[in-house]
mmCIF file of C-alpha atoms in Angstrom:
data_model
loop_
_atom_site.group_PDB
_atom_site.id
_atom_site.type_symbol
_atom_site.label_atom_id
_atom_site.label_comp_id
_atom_site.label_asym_id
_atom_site.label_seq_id
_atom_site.Cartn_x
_atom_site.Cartn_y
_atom_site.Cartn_z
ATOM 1 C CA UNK A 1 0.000 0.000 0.000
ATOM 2 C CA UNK A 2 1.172 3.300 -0.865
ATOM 3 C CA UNK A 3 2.523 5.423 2.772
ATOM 4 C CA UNK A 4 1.345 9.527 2.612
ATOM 5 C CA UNK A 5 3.266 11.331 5.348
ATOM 6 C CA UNK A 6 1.675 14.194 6.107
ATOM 7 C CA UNK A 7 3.104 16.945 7.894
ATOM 8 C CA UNK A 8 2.964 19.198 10.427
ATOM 9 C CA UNK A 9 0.558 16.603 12.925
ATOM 10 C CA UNK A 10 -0.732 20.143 14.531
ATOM 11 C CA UNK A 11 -0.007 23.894 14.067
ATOM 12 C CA UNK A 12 -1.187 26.938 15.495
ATOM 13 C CA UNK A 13 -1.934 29.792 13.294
ATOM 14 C CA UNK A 14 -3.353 33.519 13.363
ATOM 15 C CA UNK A 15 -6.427 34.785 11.636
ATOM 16 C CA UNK A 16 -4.644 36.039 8.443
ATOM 17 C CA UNK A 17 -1.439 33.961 8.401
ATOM 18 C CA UNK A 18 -0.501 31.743 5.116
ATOM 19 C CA UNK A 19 -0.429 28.636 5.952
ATOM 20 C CA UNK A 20 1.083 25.239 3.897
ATOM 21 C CA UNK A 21 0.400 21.541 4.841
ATOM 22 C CA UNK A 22 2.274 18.665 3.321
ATOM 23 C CA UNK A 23 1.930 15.237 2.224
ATOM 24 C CA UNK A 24 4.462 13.245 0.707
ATOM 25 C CA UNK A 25 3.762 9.607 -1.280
ATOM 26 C CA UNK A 26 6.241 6.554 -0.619
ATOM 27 C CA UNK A 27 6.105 5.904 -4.377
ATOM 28 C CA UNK A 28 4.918 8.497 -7.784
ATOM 29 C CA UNK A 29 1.167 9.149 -7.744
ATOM 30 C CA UNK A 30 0.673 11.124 -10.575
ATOM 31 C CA UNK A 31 -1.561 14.162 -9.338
ATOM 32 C CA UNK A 32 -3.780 11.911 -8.086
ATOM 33 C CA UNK A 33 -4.081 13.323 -4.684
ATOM 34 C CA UNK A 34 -6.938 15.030 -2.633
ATOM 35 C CA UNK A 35 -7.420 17.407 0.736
ATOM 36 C CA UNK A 36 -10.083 17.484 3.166
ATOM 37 C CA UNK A 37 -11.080 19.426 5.873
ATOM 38 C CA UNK A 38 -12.786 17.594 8.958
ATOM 39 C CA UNK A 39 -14.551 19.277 11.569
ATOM 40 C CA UNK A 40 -15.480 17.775 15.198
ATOM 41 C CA UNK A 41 -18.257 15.890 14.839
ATOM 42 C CA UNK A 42 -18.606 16.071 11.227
ATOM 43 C CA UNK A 43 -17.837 14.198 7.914
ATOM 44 C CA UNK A 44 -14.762 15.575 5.547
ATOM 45 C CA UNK A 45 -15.283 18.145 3.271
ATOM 46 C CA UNK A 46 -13.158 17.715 -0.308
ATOM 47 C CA UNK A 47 -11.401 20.706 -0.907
ATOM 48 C CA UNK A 48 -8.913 19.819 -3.446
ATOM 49 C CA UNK A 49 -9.093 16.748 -6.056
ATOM 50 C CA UNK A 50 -5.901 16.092 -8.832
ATOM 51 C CA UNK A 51 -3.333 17.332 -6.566
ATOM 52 C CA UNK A 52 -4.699 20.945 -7.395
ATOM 53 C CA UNK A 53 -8.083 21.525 -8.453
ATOM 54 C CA UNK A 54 -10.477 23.362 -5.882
ATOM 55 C CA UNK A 55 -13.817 21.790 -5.667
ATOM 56 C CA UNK A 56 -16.873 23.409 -6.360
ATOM 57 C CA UNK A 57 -17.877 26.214 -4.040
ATOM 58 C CA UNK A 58 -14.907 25.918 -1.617
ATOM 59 C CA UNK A 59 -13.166 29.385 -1.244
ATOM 60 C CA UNK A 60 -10.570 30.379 -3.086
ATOM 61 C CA UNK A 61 -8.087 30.638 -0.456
ATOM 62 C CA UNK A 62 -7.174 27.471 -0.713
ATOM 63 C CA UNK A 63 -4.945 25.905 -3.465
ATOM 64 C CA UNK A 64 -3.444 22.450 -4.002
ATOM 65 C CA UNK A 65 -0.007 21.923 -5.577
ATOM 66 C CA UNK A 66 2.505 19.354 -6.506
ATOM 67 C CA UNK A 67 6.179 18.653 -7.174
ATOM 68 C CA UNK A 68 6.738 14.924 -7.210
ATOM 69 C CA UNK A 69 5.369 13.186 -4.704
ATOM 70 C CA UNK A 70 5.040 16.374 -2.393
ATOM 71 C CA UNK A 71 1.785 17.665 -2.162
ATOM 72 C CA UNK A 72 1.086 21.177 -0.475
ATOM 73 C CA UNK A 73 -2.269 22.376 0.510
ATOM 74 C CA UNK A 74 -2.060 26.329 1.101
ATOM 75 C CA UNK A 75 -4.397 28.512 2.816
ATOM 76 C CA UNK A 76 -3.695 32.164 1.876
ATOM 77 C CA UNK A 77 -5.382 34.018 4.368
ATOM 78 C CA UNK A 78 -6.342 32.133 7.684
ATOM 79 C CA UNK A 79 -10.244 32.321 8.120
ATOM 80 C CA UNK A 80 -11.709 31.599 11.756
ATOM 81 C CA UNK A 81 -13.669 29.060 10.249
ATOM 82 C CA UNK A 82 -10.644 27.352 8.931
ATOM 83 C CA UNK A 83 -9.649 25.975 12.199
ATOM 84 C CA UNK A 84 -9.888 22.305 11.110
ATOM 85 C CA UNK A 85 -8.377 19.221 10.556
ATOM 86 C CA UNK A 86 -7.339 18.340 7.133
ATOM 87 C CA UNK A 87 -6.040 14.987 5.203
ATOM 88 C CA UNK A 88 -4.804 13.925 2.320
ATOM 89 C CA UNK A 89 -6.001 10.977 0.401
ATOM 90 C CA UNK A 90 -4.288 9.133 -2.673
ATOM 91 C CA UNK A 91 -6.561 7.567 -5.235
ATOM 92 C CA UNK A 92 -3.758 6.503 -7.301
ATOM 93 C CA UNK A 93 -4.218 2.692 -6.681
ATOM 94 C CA UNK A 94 -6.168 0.584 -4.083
ATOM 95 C CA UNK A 95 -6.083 0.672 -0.951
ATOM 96 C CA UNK A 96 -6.820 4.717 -1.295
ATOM 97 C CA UNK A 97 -4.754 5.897 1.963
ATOM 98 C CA UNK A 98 -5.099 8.460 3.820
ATOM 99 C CA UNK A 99 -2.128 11.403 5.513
ATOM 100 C CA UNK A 100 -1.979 11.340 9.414
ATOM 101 C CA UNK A 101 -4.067 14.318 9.542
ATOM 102 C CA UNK A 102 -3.065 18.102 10.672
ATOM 103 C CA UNK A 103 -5.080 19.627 13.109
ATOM 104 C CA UNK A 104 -4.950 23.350 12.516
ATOM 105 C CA UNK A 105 -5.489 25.498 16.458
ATOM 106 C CA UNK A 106 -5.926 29.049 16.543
ATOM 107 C CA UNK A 107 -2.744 30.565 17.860
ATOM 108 C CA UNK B 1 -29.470 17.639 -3.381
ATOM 109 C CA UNK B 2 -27.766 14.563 -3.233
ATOM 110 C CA UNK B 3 -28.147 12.578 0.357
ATOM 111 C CA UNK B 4 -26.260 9.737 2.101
ATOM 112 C CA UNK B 5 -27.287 8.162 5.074
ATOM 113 C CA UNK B 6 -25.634 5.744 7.270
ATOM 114 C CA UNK B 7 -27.851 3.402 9.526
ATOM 115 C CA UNK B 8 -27.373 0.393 11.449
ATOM 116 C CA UNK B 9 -26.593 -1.143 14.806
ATOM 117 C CA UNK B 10 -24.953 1.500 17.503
ATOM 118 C CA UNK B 11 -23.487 -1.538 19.510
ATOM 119 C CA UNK B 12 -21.964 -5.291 17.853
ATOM 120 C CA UNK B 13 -20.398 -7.767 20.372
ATOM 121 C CA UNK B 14 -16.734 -8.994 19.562
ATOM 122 C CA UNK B 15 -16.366 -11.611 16.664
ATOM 123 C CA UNK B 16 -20.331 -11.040 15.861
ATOM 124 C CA UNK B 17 -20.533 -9.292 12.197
ATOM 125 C CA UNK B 18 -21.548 -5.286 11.643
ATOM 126 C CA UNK B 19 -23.726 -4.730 9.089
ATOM 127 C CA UNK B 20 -24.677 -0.699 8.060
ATOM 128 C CA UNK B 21 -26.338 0.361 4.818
ATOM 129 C CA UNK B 22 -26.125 3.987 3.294
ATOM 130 C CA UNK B 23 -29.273 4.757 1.654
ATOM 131 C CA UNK B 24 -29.012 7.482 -1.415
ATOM 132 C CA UNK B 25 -31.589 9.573 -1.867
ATOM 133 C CA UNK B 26 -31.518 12.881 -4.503
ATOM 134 C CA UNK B 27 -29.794 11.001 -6.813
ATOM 135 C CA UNK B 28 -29.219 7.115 -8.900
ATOM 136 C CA UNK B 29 -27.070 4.734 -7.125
ATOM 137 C CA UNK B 30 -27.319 2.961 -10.299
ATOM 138 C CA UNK B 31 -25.213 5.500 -12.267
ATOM 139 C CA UNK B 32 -21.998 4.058 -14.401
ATOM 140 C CA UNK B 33 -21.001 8.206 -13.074
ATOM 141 C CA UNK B 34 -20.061 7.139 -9.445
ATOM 142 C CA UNK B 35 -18.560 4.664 -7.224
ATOM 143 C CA UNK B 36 -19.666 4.366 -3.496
ATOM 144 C CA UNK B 37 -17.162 4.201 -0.657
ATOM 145 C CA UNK B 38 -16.960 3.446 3.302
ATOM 146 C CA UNK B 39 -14.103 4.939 5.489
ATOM 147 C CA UNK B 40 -13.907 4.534 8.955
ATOM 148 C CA UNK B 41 -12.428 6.896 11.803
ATOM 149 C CA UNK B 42 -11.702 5.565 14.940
ATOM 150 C CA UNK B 43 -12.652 7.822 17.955
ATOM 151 C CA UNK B 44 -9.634 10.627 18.314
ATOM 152 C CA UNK B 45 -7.848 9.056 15.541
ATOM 153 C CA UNK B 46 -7.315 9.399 11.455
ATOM 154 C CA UNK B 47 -9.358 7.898 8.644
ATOM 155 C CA UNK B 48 -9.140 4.848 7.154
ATOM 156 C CA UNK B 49 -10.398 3.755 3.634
ATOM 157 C CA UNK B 50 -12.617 0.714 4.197
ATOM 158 C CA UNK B 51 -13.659 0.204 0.204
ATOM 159 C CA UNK B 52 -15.421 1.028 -2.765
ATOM 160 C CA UNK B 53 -18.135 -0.275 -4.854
ATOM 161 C CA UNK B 54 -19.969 0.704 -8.472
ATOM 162 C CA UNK B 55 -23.735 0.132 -9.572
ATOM 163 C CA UNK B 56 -22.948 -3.487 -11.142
ATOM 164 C CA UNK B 57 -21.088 -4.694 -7.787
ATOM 165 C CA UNK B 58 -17.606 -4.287 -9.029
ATOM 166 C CA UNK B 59 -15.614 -3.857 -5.321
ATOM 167 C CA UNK B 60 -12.581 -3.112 -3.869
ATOM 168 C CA UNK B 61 -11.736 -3.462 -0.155
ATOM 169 C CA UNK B 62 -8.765 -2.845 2.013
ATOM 170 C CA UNK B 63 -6.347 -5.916 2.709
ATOM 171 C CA UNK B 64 -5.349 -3.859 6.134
ATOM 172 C CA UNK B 65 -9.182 -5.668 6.887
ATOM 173 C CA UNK B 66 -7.701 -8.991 5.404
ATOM 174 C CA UNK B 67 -11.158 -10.937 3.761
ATOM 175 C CA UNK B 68 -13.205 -9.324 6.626
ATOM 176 C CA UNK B 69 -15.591 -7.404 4.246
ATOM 177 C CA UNK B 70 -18.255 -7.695 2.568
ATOM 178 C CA UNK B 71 -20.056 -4.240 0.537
ATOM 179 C CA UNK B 72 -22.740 -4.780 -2.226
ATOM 180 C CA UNK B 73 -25.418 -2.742 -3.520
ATOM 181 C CA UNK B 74 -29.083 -2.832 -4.081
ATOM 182 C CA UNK B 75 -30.269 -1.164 -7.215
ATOM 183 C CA UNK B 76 -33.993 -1.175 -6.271
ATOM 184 C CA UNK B 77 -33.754 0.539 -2.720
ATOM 185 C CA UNK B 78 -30.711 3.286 -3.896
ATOM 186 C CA UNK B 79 -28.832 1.469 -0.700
ATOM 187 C CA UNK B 80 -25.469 -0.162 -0.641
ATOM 188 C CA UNK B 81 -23.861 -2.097 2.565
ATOM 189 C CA UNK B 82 -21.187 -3.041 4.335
ATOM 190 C CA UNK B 83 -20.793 -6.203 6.607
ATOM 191 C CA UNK B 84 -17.600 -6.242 8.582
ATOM 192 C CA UNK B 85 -16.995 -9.615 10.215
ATOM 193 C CA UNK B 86 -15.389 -11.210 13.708
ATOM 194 C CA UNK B 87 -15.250 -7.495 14.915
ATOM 195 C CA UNK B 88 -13.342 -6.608 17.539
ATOM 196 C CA UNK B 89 -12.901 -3.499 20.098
ATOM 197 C CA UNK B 90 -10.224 -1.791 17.445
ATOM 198 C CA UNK B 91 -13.342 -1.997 14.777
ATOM 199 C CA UNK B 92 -15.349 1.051 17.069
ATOM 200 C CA UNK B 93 -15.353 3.995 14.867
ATOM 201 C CA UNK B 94 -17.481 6.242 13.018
ATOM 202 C CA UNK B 95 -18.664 4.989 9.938
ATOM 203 C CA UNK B 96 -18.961 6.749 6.777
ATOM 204 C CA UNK B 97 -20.617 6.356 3.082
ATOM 205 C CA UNK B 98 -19.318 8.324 0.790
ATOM 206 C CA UNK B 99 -19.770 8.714 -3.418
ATOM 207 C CA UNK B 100 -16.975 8.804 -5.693
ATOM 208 C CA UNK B 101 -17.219 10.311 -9.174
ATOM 209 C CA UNK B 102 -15.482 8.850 -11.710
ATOM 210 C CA UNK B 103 -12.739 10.608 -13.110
ATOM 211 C CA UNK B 104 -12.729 13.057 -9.987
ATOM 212 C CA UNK B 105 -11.968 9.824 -8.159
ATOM 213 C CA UNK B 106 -12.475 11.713 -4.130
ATOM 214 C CA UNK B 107 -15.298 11.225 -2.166
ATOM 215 C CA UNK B 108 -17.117 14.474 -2.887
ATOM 216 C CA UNK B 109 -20.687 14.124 -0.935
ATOM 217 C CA UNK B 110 -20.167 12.162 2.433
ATOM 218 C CA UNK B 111 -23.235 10.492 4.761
ATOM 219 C CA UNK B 112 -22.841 12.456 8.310
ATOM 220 C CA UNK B 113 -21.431 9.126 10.048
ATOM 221 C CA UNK B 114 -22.544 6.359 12.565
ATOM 222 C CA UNK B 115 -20.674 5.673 15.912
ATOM 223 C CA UNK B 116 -20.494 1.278 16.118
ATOM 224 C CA UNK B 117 -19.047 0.215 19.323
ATOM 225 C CA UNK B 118 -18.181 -3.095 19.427
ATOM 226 C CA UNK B 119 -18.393 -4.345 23.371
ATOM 227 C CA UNK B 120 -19.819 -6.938 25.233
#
């Protein structure tokens, strides 16, 4: 199965700040990489699908890109409602695995 | 708007078999457009991709869950199911349904989850 190591496991953050979460594949993936954000209590949300296109209706503040097999998810401008916990999730091959997760805290 | 819904039993006693169905409403199940999809989070921890099935019963599962599971469909009630057997404790987690276009190939439209505890 493929390994995504996503990193940072938590960060804190201020209303505003850039922030940039990575996930790295054990073996090439193409672009065939998404990023969800997870809420307590609640299903994911997709935010990005093929490495770096942003879903329907989910702000533009956040962007998806690749180089390799590192994938960065980017949130230009910290929004309060951001405060989250986001994954990655290969659909190259099966089994589709999943990053560690990043919990995003308000600094 | 398209609807998933996870139901099933809140409680399973170790090695018995969960069984939860996602029903689909606003939308075909029986669409060549989408495949359907359980993941799994256990409580304070990550997810985990369970597996995937399309409208004629093509599946996939995860080998992490060795030949543990069992997901079909049923065309005529929009519902498709998962039976996870010998549970144990490490099987409590929220379960969710999920649909999976194809060529977007991420689970875009999730069910809102269902706690199973497996206990005695």
């Amino acid at each position: 199965a493929i390994q995504m190591t996503q990193s940072p496991s938590s960060l804190s953050a201020s209303v505003g700040d850039r922030v940039t979460i990575t996930c790295r594949a054990n073996q090439g993936i193409r672009n065939d990489l998404g990023w969800y954000q997870q809420k307590p209590g609640k299903a994911p949300k997709l935010l990005i699908y093929a490495a770096s296109s942003l879903q329907s209706g989910v702000p533009s503040r956040f962007s998806g890109s690749r180089s390799g097999t590192d994938f960065t998810l980017t949130i230009s401008s910290l929004q309060p409602e951001d405060f989250a916990t986001y994954y990655c999730l290969q659909d190259y091959n099966y089994p589709f695995t999943f990053g560690q997760g990043t919990k995003l805290e308000i600094k | 708007q398209l609807q998933l819904q996870e139901s099933g039993p809140g409680l399973v006693k170790p090695s018995e078999t969960l069984p939860l169905t996602c029903t689909v409403s606003g939308g075909s199940i029986s669409s060549s457009s989408y495949y359907w999809g359980w993941i799994r989070q256990p409580p304070g921890k990550g997810l985990e991709w369970i597996g995937t099935i399309n409208y004629s019963g093509s599946t996939y599962s995860n080998p992490s869950l060795k030949s543990r599971v069992n997901i079909s469909v049923d065309t005529s009630k929009n519902q498709f199911s998962l039976k996870l057997s010998s549970v144990t404790a490490a099987d409590t987690a929220v379960y969710f349904c999920a649909r999976r276009p194809v060529g977007l190939d991420q689970f875009d439209y999730w069910g809102q989850g269902t706690l199973v505890t497996v206990s005695s």
